[in-house]
Tab-separated table of C-alpha atoms and ligand atoms in Angstrom:
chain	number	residue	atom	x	y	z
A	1	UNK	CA	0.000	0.000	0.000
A	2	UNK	CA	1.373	3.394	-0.652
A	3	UNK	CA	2.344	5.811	1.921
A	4	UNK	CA	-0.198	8.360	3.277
A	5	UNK	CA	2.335	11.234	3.797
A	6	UNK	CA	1.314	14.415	5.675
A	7	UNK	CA	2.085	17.261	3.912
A	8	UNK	CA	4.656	18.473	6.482
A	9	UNK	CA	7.420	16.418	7.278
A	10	UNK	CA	9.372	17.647	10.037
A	11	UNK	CA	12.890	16.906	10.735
A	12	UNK	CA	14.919	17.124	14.131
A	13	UNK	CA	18.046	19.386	14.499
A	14	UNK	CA	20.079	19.596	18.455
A	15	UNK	CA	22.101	21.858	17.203
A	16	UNK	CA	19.885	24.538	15.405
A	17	UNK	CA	16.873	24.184	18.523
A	18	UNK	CA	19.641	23.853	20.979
A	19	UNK	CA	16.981	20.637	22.421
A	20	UNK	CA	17.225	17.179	22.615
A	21	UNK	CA	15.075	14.886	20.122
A	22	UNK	CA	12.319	13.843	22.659
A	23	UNK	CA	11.939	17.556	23.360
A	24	UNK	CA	12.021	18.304	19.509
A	25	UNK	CA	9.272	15.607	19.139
A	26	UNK	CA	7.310	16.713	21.843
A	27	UNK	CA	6.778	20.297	20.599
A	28	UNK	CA	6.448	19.004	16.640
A	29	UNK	CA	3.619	17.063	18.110
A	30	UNK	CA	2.379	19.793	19.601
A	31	UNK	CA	2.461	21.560	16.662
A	32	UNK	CA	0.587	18.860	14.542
A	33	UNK	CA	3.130	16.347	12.950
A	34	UNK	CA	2.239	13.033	12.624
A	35	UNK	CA	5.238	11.809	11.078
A	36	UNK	CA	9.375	13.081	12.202
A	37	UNK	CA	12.623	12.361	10.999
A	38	UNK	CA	15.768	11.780	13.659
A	39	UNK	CA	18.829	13.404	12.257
A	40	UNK	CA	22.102	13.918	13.671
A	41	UNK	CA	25.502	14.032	12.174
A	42	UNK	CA	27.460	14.611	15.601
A	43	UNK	CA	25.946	12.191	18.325
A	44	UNK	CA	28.204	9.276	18.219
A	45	UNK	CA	25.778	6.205	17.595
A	46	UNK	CA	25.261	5.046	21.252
A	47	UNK	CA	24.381	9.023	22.142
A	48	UNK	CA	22.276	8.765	18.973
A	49	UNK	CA	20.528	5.416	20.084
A	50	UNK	CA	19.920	6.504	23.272
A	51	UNK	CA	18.216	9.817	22.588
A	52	UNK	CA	16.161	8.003	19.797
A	53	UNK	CA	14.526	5.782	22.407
A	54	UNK	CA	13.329	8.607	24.362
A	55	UNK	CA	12.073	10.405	21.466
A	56	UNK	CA	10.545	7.134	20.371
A	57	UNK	CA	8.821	7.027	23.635
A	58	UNK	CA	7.338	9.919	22.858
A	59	UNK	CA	6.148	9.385	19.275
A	60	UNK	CA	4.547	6.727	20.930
A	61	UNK	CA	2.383	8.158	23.445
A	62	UNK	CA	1.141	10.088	20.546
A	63	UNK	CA	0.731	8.476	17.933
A	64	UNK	CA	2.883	9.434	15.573
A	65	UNK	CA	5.682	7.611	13.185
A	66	UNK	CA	9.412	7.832	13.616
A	67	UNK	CA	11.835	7.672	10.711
A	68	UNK	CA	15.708	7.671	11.814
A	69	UNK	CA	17.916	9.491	9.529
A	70	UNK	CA	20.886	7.048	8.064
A	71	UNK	CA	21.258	4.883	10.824
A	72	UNK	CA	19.535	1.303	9.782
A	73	UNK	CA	20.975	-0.278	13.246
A	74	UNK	CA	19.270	2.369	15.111
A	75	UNK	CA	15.957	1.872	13.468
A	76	UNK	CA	16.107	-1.883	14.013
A	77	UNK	CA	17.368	-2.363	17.257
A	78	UNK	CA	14.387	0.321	18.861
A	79	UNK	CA	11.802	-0.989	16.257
A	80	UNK	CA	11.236	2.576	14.983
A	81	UNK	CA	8.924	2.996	11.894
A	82	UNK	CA	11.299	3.270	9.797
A	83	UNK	CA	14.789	4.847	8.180
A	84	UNK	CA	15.889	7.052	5.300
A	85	UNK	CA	18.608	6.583	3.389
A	86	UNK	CA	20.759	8.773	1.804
A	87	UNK	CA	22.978	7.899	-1.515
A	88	UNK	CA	26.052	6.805	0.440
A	89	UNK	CA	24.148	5.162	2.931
A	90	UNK	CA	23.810	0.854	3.065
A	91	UNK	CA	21.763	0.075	-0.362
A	92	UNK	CA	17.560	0.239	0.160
A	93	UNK	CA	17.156	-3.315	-0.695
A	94	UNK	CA	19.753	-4.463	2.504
A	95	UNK	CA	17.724	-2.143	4.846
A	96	UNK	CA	14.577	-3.923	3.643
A	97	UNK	CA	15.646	-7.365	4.395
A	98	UNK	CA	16.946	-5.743	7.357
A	99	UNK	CA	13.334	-3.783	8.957
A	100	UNK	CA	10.953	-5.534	6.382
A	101	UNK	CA	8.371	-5.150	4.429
A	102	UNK	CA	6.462	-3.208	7.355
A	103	UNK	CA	8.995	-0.451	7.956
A	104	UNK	CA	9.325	2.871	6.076
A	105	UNK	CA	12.179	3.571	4.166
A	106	UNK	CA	12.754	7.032	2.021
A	107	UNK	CA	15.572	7.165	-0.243
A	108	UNK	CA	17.187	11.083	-1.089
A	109	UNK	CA	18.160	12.217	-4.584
A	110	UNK	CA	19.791	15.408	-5.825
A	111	UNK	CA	19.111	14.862	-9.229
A	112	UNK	CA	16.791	13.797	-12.224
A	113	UNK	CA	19.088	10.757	-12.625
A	114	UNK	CA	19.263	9.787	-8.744
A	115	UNK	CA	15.397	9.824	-8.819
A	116	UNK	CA	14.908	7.867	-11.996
A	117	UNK	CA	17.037	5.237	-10.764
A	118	UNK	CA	15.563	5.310	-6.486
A	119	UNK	CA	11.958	4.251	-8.504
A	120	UNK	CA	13.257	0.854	-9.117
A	121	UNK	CA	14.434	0.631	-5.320
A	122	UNK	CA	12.214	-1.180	-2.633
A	123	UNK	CA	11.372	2.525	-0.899
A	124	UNK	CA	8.179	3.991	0.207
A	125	UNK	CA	8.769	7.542	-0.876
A	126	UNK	CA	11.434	9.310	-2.473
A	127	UNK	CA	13.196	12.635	-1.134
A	128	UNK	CA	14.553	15.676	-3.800
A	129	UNK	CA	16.362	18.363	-3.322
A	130	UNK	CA	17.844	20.692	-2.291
A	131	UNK	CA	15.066	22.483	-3.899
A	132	UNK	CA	16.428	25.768	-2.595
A	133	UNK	CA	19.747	26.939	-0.591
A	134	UNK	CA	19.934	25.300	2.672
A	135	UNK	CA	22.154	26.194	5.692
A	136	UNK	CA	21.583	23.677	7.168
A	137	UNK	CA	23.398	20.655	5.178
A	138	UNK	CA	27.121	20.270	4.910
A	139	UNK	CA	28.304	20.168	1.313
A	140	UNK	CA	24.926	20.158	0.012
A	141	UNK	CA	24.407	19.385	-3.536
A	142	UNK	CA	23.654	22.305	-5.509
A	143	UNK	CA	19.962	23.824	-5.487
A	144	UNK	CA	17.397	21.865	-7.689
A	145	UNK	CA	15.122	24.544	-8.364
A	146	UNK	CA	10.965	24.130	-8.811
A	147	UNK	CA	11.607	22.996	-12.580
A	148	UNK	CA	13.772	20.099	-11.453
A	149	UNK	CA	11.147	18.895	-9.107
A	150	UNK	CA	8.294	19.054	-11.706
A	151	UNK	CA	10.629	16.999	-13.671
A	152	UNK	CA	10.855	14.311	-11.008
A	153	UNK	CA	7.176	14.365	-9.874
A	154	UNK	CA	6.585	13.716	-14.505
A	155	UNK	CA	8.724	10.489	-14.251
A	156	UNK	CA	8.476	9.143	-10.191
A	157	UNK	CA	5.500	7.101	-10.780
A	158	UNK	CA	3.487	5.644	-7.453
A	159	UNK	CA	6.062	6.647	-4.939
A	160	UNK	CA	4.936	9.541	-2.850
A	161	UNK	CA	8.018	12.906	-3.951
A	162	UNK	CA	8.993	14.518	-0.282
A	163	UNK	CA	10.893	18.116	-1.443
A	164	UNK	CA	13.592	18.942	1.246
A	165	UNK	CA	16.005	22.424	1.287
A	166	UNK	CA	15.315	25.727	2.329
A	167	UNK	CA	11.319	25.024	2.426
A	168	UNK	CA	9.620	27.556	4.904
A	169	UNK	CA	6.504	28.902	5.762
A	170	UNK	CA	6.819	31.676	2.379
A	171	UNK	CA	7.631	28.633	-0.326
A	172	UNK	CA	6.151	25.459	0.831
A	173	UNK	CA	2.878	26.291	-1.012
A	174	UNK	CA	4.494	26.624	-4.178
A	175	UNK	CA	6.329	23.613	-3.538
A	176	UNK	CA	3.288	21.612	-3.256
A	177	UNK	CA	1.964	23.283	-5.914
A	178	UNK	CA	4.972	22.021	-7.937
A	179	UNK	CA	4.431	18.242	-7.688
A	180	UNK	CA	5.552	17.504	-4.197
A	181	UNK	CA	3.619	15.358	-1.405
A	182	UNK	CA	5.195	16.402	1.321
A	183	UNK	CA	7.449	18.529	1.995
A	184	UNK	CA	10.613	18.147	4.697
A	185	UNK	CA	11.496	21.320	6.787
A	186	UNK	CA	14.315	21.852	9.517
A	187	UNK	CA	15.159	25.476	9.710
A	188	UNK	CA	12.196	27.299	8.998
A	189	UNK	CA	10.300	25.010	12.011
A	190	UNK	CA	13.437	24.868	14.490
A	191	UNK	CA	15.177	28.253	14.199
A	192	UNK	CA	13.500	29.382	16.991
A	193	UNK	CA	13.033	26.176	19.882
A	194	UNK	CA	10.350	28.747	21.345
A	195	UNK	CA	8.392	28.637	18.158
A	196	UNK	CA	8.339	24.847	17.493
A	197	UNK	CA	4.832	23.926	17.602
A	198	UNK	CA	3.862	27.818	16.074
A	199	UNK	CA	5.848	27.284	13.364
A	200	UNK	CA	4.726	24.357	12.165
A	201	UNK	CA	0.534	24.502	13.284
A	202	UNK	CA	1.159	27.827	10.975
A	203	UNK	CA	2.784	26.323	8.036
A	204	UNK	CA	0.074	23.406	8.633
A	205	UNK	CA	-2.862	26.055	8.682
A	206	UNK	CA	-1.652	27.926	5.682
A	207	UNK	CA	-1.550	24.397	3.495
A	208	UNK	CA	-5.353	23.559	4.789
A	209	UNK	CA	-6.416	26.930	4.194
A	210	UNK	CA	-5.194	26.558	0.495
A	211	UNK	CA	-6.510	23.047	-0.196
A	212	UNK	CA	-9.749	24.066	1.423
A	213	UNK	CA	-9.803	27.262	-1.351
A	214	UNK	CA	-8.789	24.907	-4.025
A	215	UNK	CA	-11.581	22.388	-3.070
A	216	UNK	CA	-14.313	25.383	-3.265
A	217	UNK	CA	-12.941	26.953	-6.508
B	301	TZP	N1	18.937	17.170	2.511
B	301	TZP	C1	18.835	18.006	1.483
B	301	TZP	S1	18.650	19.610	2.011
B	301	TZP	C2	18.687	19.144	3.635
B	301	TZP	C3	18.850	17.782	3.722
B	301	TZP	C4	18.943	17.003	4.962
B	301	TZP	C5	18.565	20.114	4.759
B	301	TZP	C6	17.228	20.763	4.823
B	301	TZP	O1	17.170	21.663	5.886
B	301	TZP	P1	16.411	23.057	5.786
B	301	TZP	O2	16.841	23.772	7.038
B	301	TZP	O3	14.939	22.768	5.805
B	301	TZP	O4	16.888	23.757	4.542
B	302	MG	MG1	21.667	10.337	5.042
């Protein structure tokens, strides 16, 4: 069955909201998202493991899914919902024999060629970008652009698009409007660790408010 993205797709940050991931989940929550990405590129993996589990607690209580950024061990060994993958991470079909057929897995591509190629991959939706400059990557690749990501939502097929990069509350519209299912947003949500759950019940609001005027056009 395919994967019934929300439209927001929030993705944790320590070092931007100064917080740890349980307290990052807890005010996304708050805020409305029913599905979160764990990232973190400086916890060494027991650190990592260990905050995941709280967070995970958390998720639970509510409700919502947990994806864990990279880390396929981490994923398995706390039974989270799922992973995403990146292009130098362990190939999608190992991680599926790994979590099964259950778990989520997203793949990321930076380009029309990555994305061609991740639709023959055992995923459940496929991540593009960066659509626009991010800060918030090391060495990203360079900016896709709306074109690039109409491109990829003409040729994905089934699999749910997710657009990731520099998405905020004055572009994510658009973005949708583009092609894209979901889209994935650190900065523009965590900046601020006051403005978590604002942030994102705004950006949430602002997307309802436009399908609802779509709906009654
Ligand atoms: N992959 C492509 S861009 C990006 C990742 C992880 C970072 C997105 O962060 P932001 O702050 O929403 O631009
Ligand atoms: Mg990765």
């Amino acid at each position: 069955m395919s994967l019934d993205l929300p439209k927001v797709y929030p993705i944790t940050d320590t070092y931007l909201s100064g917080l740890s991931h349980a307290e990052q989940v807890a005010r996304l929550i708050e805020g409305g998202a029913s599905l979160i990405q764990l990232r973190d590129k400086h916890a060494a993996p027991r650190e990592f493991y260990r905050e995941a589990a709280s967070a995970l607690k958390v998720a639970r209580d509510h409700h919502a899914r947990l994806i864990i950024n990279d880390r396929v061990d981490i994923a398995l060994a706390l039974n989270a919902d799922g992973v995403h993958l990146g292009q130098t991470d362990i190939p999608a079909e190992a991680a599926r024999r790994l979590l099964g057929k259950e778990a989520i897995i997203g793949f990321s591509t930076h380009n029309i060629q990555q994305a061609r190629l991740a639709t023959t991959f055992p995923v459940d939706y496929l991540a593009f970008g960066p659509v626009f400059q991010t800060a918030t990557k090391a060495n990203p690749d360079p900016s896709t652009g709306q074109t690039a990501l109409r491109e990829v939502r003409a040729i994905k097929g089934p699999l749910p698009l997710v657009a990731i990069g520099g998405i905020s509350l004055s572009n994510a519209l658009e973005v949708l409007k583009a092609g894209a299912d979901s889209v994935a947003v650190i900065a523009a949500l965590l900046g601020d660790p006051t403005k978590i759950a604002e942030n994102l019940s705004k950006m949430l609001a602002a997307i309802a408010a436009q399908a609802n005027e779509a709906s009654t056009d």
